[in-house]
Amino acid sequence: MKRAAQAADTRAALIEAAKRLFATRGYLNTKITDITAEAGRSAGSFYNHFAGKEELLEALLAEVGAAGDREASSAEHKADFTDPEAIRRHVAGYARVYREHAATMLALHQAALVDEDFARTLRAWRRTQFDDLRDHLAHIPDLPASPTVTLTLLASMFDSLGQLWPDIPEEEAVEVITRFAYRALNGRDLPARRP
């Protein structure tokens, strides 16, 4: 195996091992040596790829961002939150990304609680996500708050419910969030869904 391919393989193994451990132990209870042991790599190999656990977590954050970008670039994407289907598709997309990256999402929140630098990184990342969504609110004449506050409230709701999704059927969660968000944004109930 060539050196570049071997390095890429090691990096991928470390990332996958971290995800598994974050899912079972949490970010705060996982040490770098746990990650390298789980990946079957030497402890020193970790530092060839990451300066520390926080940098590895930033790589995972980039994966979440890329997954969100893939959702946003789908042919079904609509950028008008006066359209209930646009909201539903965004909520369903968020649910897919959250489910796929649940361990990372938990790790992100845990890291932000104890590391102010990482908390700033996470806030900056969130602002970028909000910037991508701001135009989705442009068609709504009377937002309940400023676009930033509105998006913050919606994201908080999504994150909180996302942590409960293993206990709530995803289809039900998507429908509830869609109805709630539509009413909050548009000031009226969601029209009945056509079969």
PDB file of C-alpha atoms in Angstrom:
ATOM      1  CA  MET A   1       0.000   0.000   0.000  1.00  0.00           C
ATOM      2  CA  LYS A   2       1.408   3.387  -0.918  1.00  0.00           C
ATOM      3  CA  ARG A   3       2.190   5.852   1.854  1.00  0.00           C
ATOM      4  CA  ALA A   4      -0.630   8.314   1.000  1.00  0.00           C
ATOM      5  CA  ALA A   5      -3.209   5.523   0.802  1.00  0.00           C
ATOM      6  CA  GLN A   6      -1.955   4.048   4.074  1.00  0.00           C
ATOM      7  CA  ALA A   7      -2.177   7.468   5.760  1.00  0.00           C
ATOM      8  CA  ALA A   8      -5.726   7.960   4.453  1.00  0.00           C
ATOM      9  CA  ASP A   9      -6.650   4.480   5.689  1.00  0.00           C
ATOM     10  CA  THR A  10      -5.251   5.231   9.154  1.00  0.00           C
ATOM     11  CA  ARG A  11      -7.058   8.579   9.332  1.00  0.00           C
ATOM     12  CA  ALA A  12     -10.358   6.949   8.306  1.00  0.00           C
ATOM     13  CA  ALA A  13      -9.847   4.154  10.857  1.00  0.00           C
ATOM     14  CA  LEU A  14      -9.239   6.704  13.624  1.00  0.00           C
ATOM     15  CA  ILE A  15     -12.368   8.659  12.686  1.00  0.00           C
ATOM     16  CA  GLU A  16     -14.562   5.553  12.575  1.00  0.00           C
ATOM     17  CA  ALA A  17     -13.144   4.309  15.897  1.00  0.00           C
ATOM     18  CA  ALA A  18     -13.852   7.702  17.474  1.00  0.00           C
ATOM     19  CA  LYS A  19     -17.453   7.609  16.243  1.00  0.00           C
ATOM     20  CA  ARG A  20     -17.998   4.151  17.735  1.00  0.00           C
ATOM     21  CA  LEU A  21     -16.491   5.161  21.062  1.00  0.00           C
ATOM     22  CA  PHE A  22     -18.328   8.482  21.211  1.00  0.00           C
ATOM     23  CA  ALA A  23     -21.558   6.517  20.668  1.00  0.00           C
ATOM     24  CA  THR A  24     -20.858   4.095  23.516  1.00  0.00           C
ATOM     25  CA  ARG A  25     -18.772   6.126  25.974  1.00  0.00           C
ATOM     26  CA  GLY A  26     -19.372   9.736  25.019  1.00  0.00           C
ATOM     27  CA  TYR A  27     -16.791  12.294  23.983  1.00  0.00           C
ATOM     28  CA  LEU A  28     -15.724  13.257  27.476  1.00  0.00           C
ATOM     29  CA  ASN A  29     -15.041   9.662  28.546  1.00  0.00           C
ATOM     30  CA  THR A  30     -13.049   8.731  25.443  1.00  0.00           C
ATOM     31  CA  LYS A  31      -9.264   9.132  25.479  1.00  0.00           C
ATOM     32  CA  ILE A  32      -6.999   9.306  22.467  1.00  0.00           C
ATOM     33  CA  THR A  33      -5.458   5.982  23.503  1.00  0.00           C
ATOM     34  CA  ASP A  34      -8.970   4.469  23.478  1.00  0.00           C
ATOM     35  CA  ILE A  35      -9.425   5.679  19.905  1.00  0.00           C
ATOM     36  CA  THR A  36      -6.083   4.336  18.697  1.00  0.00           C
ATOM     37  CA  ALA A  37      -6.668   0.974  20.411  1.00  0.00           C
ATOM     38  CA  GLU A  38     -10.169   0.717  18.888  1.00  0.00           C
ATOM     39  CA  ALA A  39      -8.698   1.564  15.465  1.00  0.00           C
ATOM     40  CA  GLY A  40      -5.884  -0.932  15.882  1.00  0.00           C
ATOM     41  CA  ARG A  41      -3.292   1.783  15.387  1.00  0.00           C
ATOM     42  CA  SER A  42      -0.367   3.011  17.468  1.00  0.00           C
ATOM     43  CA  ALA A  43      -0.928   5.921  19.833  1.00  0.00           C
ATOM     44  CA  GLY A  44       1.650   7.970  17.929  1.00  0.00           C
ATOM     45  CA  SER A  45      -0.213   7.550  14.641  1.00  0.00           C
ATOM     46  CA  PHE A  46      -3.039   9.696  15.976  1.00  0.00           C
ATOM     47  CA  TYR A  47      -0.798  12.762  16.073  1.00  0.00           C
ATOM     48  CA  ASN A  48       0.218  12.288  12.438  1.00  0.00           C
ATOM     49  CA  HIS A  49      -3.388  13.176  11.593  1.00  0.00           C
ATOM     50  CA  PHE A  50      -4.784  15.268  14.431  1.00  0.00           C
ATOM     51  CA  ALA A  51      -3.260  17.685  16.947  1.00  0.00           C
ATOM     52  CA  GLY A  52      -5.728  16.433  19.562  1.00  0.00           C
ATOM     53  CA  LYS A  53      -9.204  15.111  20.157  1.00  0.00           C
ATOM     54  CA  GLU A  54     -10.690  18.537  19.390  1.00  0.00           C
ATOM     55  CA  GLU A  55      -9.164  18.545  15.908  1.00  0.00           C
ATOM     56  CA  LEU A  56     -10.601  15.091  15.275  1.00  0.00           C
ATOM     57  CA  LEU A  57     -13.978  16.418  16.384  1.00  0.00           C
ATOM     58  CA  GLU A  58     -13.605  19.296  13.908  1.00  0.00           C
ATOM     59  CA  ALA A  59     -13.119  16.683  11.167  1.00  0.00           C
ATOM     60  CA  LEU A  60     -16.358  15.042  12.300  1.00  0.00           C
ATOM     61  CA  LEU A  61     -18.082  18.437  12.287  1.00  0.00           C
ATOM     62  CA  ALA A  62     -16.944  18.861   8.673  1.00  0.00           C
ATOM     63  CA  GLU A  63     -18.557  15.484   7.872  1.00  0.00           C
ATOM     64  CA  VAL A  64     -21.852  16.678   9.359  1.00  0.00           C
ATOM     65  CA  GLY A  65     -21.612  19.879   7.305  1.00  0.00           C
ATOM     66  CA  ALA A  66     -20.921  17.908   4.128  1.00  0.00           C
ATOM     67  CA  ALA A  67     -23.914  15.644   4.810  1.00  0.00           C
ATOM     68  CA  GLY A  68     -26.104  18.729   5.276  1.00  0.00           C
ATOM     69  CA  ASP A  69     -24.761  20.207   2.041  1.00  0.00           C
ATOM     70  CA  ARG A  70     -25.652  16.992   0.186  1.00  0.00           C
ATOM     71  CA  GLU A  71     -29.210  17.238   1.548  1.00  0.00           C
ATOM     72  CA  ALA A  72     -29.442  20.878   0.461  1.00  0.00           C
ATOM     73  CA  SER A  73     -28.210  20.121  -3.050  1.00  0.00           C
ATOM     74  CA  SER A  74     -30.863  17.489  -3.758  1.00  0.00           C
ATOM     75  CA  ALA A  75     -33.265  18.121  -6.630  1.00  0.00           C
ATOM     76  CA  GLU A  76     -36.208  18.278  -4.186  1.00  0.00           C
ATOM     77  CA  HIS A  77     -34.694  21.163  -2.216  1.00  0.00           C
ATOM     78  CA  LYS A  78     -36.971  24.196  -1.882  1.00  0.00           C
ATOM     79  CA  ALA A  79     -35.899  27.440  -0.233  1.00  0.00           C
ATOM     80  CA  ASP A  80     -39.274  28.940   0.691  1.00  0.00           C
ATOM     81  CA  PHE A  81     -40.521  28.250   4.219  1.00  0.00           C
ATOM     82  CA  THR A  82     -44.038  29.455   3.357  1.00  0.00           C
ATOM     83  CA  ASP A  83     -44.256  26.097   1.550  1.00  0.00           C
ATOM     84  CA  PRO A  84     -44.964  23.310   4.057  1.00  0.00           C
ATOM     85  CA  GLU A  85     -43.223  20.758   1.826  1.00  0.00           C
ATOM     86  CA  ALA A  86     -40.048  22.846   1.931  1.00  0.00           C
ATOM     87  CA  ILE A  87     -40.142  22.756   5.726  1.00  0.00           C
ATOM     88  CA  ARG A  88     -40.954  19.024   5.747  1.00  0.00           C
ATOM     89  CA  ARG A  89     -38.047  18.233   3.421  1.00  0.00           C
ATOM     90  CA  HIS A  90     -35.644  20.251   5.563  1.00  0.00           C
ATOM     91  CA  VAL A  91     -36.858  18.585   8.746  1.00  0.00           C
ATOM     92  CA  ALA A  92     -36.637  15.120   7.172  1.00  0.00           C
ATOM     93  CA  GLY A  93     -33.165  15.935   5.847  1.00  0.00           C
ATOM     94  CA  TYR A  94     -32.078  17.133   9.277  1.00  0.00           C
ATOM     95  CA  ALA A  95     -33.443  13.909  10.766  1.00  0.00           C
ATOM     96  CA  ARG A  96     -31.420  11.819   8.297  1.00  0.00           C
ATOM     97  CA  VAL A  97     -28.225  13.754   8.989  1.00  0.00           C
ATOM     98  CA  TYR A  98     -28.818  13.668  12.750  1.00  0.00           C
ATOM     99  CA  ARG A  99     -29.486   9.914  12.711  1.00  0.00           C
ATOM    100  CA  GLU A 100     -26.418   9.231  10.557  1.00  0.00           C
ATOM    101  CA  HIS A 101     -24.213  11.406  12.792  1.00  0.00           C
ATOM    102  CA  ALA A 102     -25.892  10.958  16.184  1.00  0.00           C
ATOM    103  CA  ALA A 103     -22.660  10.089  18.010  1.00  0.00           C
ATOM    104  CA  THR A 104     -20.934  13.102  16.491  1.00  0.00           C
ATOM    105  CA  MET A 105     -23.821  15.403  17.416  1.00  0.00           C
ATOM    106  CA  LEU A 106     -23.653  14.225  21.019  1.00  0.00           C
ATOM    107  CA  ALA A 107     -19.871  14.633  21.052  1.00  0.00           C
ATOM    108  CA  LEU A 108     -20.153  18.171  19.640  1.00  0.00           C
ATOM    109  CA  HIS A 109     -22.496  19.217  22.430  1.00  0.00           C
ATOM    110  CA  GLN A 110     -20.368  17.565  25.118  1.00  0.00           C
ATOM    111  CA  ALA A 111     -17.160  19.178  23.848  1.00  0.00           C
ATOM    112  CA  ALA A 112     -18.778  22.619  23.711  1.00  0.00           C
ATOM    113  CA  LEU A 113     -19.737  22.312  27.376  1.00  0.00           C
ATOM    114  CA  VAL A 114     -16.146  21.939  28.555  1.00  0.00           C
ATOM    115  CA  ASP A 115     -14.037  23.654  25.897  1.00  0.00           C
ATOM    116  CA  GLU A 116     -14.752  27.332  25.165  1.00  0.00           C
ATOM    117  CA  ASP A 117     -12.563  27.265  22.048  1.00  0.00           C
ATOM    118  CA  PHE A 118     -14.600  24.406  20.663  1.00  0.00           C
ATOM    119  CA  ALA A 119     -17.811  26.133  21.732  1.00  0.00           C
ATOM    120  CA  ARG A 120     -16.737  29.099  19.575  1.00  0.00           C
ATOM    121  CA  THR A 121     -15.986  26.751  16.682  1.00  0.00           C
ATOM    122  CA  LEU A 122     -19.424  25.200  17.007  1.00  0.00           C
ATOM    123  CA  ARG A 123     -21.124  28.630  17.165  1.00  0.00           C
ATOM    124  CA  ALA A 124     -19.251  29.762  14.035  1.00  0.00           C
ATOM    125  CA  TRP A 125     -20.288  26.585  12.241  1.00  0.00           C
ATOM    126  CA  ARG A 126     -23.897  27.137  13.301  1.00  0.00           C
ATOM    127  CA  ARG A 127     -23.777  30.741  11.993  1.00  0.00           C
ATOM    128  CA  THR A 128     -22.647  29.386   8.622  1.00  0.00           C
ATOM    129  CA  GLN A 129     -25.602  26.991   8.628  1.00  0.00           C
ATOM    130  CA  PHE A 130     -27.941  29.874   9.485  1.00  0.00           C
ATOM    131  CA  ASP A 131     -26.500  31.983   6.675  1.00  0.00           C
ATOM    132  CA  ASP A 132     -27.389  29.161   4.283  1.00  0.00           C
ATOM    133  CA  LEU A 133     -30.985  29.122   5.596  1.00  0.00           C
ATOM    134  CA  ARG A 134     -31.620  32.858   5.952  1.00  0.00           C
ATOM    135  CA  ASP A 135     -33.049  33.191   2.430  1.00  0.00           C
ATOM    136  CA  HIS A 136     -35.565  30.423   3.259  1.00  0.00           C
ATOM    137  CA  LEU A 137     -37.280  32.936   5.541  1.00  0.00           C
ATOM    138  CA  ALA A 138     -37.370  35.781   2.997  1.00  0.00           C
ATOM    139  CA  HIS A 139     -40.909  35.018   1.813  1.00  0.00           C
ATOM    140  CA  ILE A 140     -42.403  35.115   5.310  1.00  0.00           C
ATOM    141  CA  PRO A 141     -43.906  38.580   5.900  1.00  0.00           C
ATOM    142  CA  ASP A 142     -44.119  38.528   9.714  1.00  0.00           C
ATOM    143  CA  LEU A 143     -41.399  36.401  11.264  1.00  0.00           C
ATOM    144  CA  PRO A 144     -41.941  35.768  14.981  1.00  0.00           C
ATOM    145  CA  ALA A 145     -38.449  37.225  15.651  1.00  0.00           C
ATOM    146  CA  SER A 146     -35.351  38.306  13.746  1.00  0.00           C
ATOM    147  CA  PRO A 147     -34.071  35.715  11.254  1.00  0.00           C
ATOM    148  CA  THR A 148     -31.157  34.832  13.547  1.00  0.00           C
ATOM    149  CA  VAL A 149     -33.358  34.369  16.618  1.00  0.00           C
ATOM    150  CA  THR A 150     -35.954  32.452  14.577  1.00  0.00           C
ATOM    151  CA  LEU A 151     -33.313  30.094  13.198  1.00  0.00           C
ATOM    152  CA  THR A 152     -31.780  29.680  16.652  1.00  0.00           C
ATOM    153  CA  LEU A 153     -35.147  28.678  18.097  1.00  0.00           C
ATOM    154  CA  LEU A 154     -35.803  26.223  15.262  1.00  0.00           C
ATOM    155  CA  ALA A 155     -32.323  24.702  15.578  1.00  0.00           C
ATOM    156  CA  SER A 156     -32.751  24.318  19.332  1.00  0.00           C
ATOM    157  CA  MET A 157     -36.042  22.527  18.791  1.00  0.00           C
ATOM    158  CA  PHE A 158     -34.501  20.239  16.168  1.00  0.00           C
ATOM    159  CA  ASP A 159     -31.502  19.455  18.377  1.00  0.00           C
ATOM    160  CA  SER A 160     -33.638  18.731  21.427  1.00  0.00           C
ATOM    161  CA  LEU A 161     -36.003  16.481  19.539  1.00  0.00           C
ATOM    162  CA  GLY A 162     -33.092  14.881  17.706  1.00  0.00           C
ATOM    163  CA  GLN A 163     -31.794  13.572  20.999  1.00  0.00           C
ATOM    164  CA  LEU A 164     -35.165  11.870  21.542  1.00  0.00           C
ATOM    165  CA  TRP A 165     -35.502  10.352  18.053  1.00  0.00           C
ATOM    166  CA  PRO A 166     -34.531   6.868  19.159  1.00  0.00           C
ATOM    167  CA  ASP A 167     -37.642   6.998  21.378  1.00  0.00           C
ATOM    168  CA  ILE A 168     -39.982   8.717  18.893  1.00  0.00           C
ATOM    169  CA  PRO A 169     -40.672   7.245  15.456  1.00  0.00           C
ATOM    170  CA  GLU A 170     -38.860   9.420  12.933  1.00  0.00           C
ATOM    171  CA  GLU A 171     -41.885   9.908  10.694  1.00  0.00           C
ATOM    172  CA  GLU A 172     -43.902  11.159  13.666  1.00  0.00           C
ATOM    173  CA  ALA A 173     -41.104  13.479  14.789  1.00  0.00           C
ATOM    174  CA  VAL A 174     -40.738  14.931  11.287  1.00  0.00           C
ATOM    175  CA  GLU A 175     -44.470  15.595  11.049  1.00  0.00           C
ATOM    176  CA  VAL A 176     -44.688  17.186  14.511  1.00  0.00           C
ATOM    177  CA  ILE A 177     -41.692  19.458  13.911  1.00  0.00           C
ATOM    178  CA  THR A 178     -42.980  20.390  10.452  1.00  0.00           C
ATOM    179  CA  ARG A 179     -46.393  21.366  11.814  1.00  0.00           C
ATOM    180  CA  PHE A 180     -44.899  23.275  14.714  1.00  0.00           C
ATOM    181  CA  ALA A 181     -42.347  25.136  12.554  1.00  0.00           C
ATOM    182  CA  TYR A 182     -44.914  25.976   9.868  1.00  0.00           C
ATOM    183  CA  ARG A 183     -47.304  27.437  12.440  1.00  0.00           C
ATOM    184  CA  ALA A 184     -44.527  29.337  14.233  1.00  0.00           C
ATOM    185  CA  LEU A 185     -43.186  30.818  11.010  1.00  0.00           C
ATOM    186  CA  ASN A 186     -46.406  31.453   9.109  1.00  0.00           C
ATOM    187  CA  GLY A 187     -48.897  32.132  11.896  1.00  0.00           C
ATOM    188  CA  ARG A 188     -51.413  29.556  10.715  1.00  0.00           C
ATOM    189  CA  ASP A 189     -51.990  25.831  10.864  1.00  0.00           C
ATOM    190  CA  LEU A 190     -50.462  23.570   8.303  1.00  0.00           C
ATOM    191  CA  PRO A 191     -52.904  22.700   5.518  1.00  0.00           C
ATOM    192  CA  ALA A 192     -54.064  19.084   5.514  1.00  0.00           C
ATOM    193  CA  ARG A 193     -51.613  16.838   3.687  1.00  0.00           C
ATOM    194  CA  ARG A 194     -52.812  15.439   0.373  1.00  0.00           C
ATOM    195  CA  PRO A 195     -52.454  11.677  -0.037  1.00  0.00           C
TER     196      PRO A 195
END
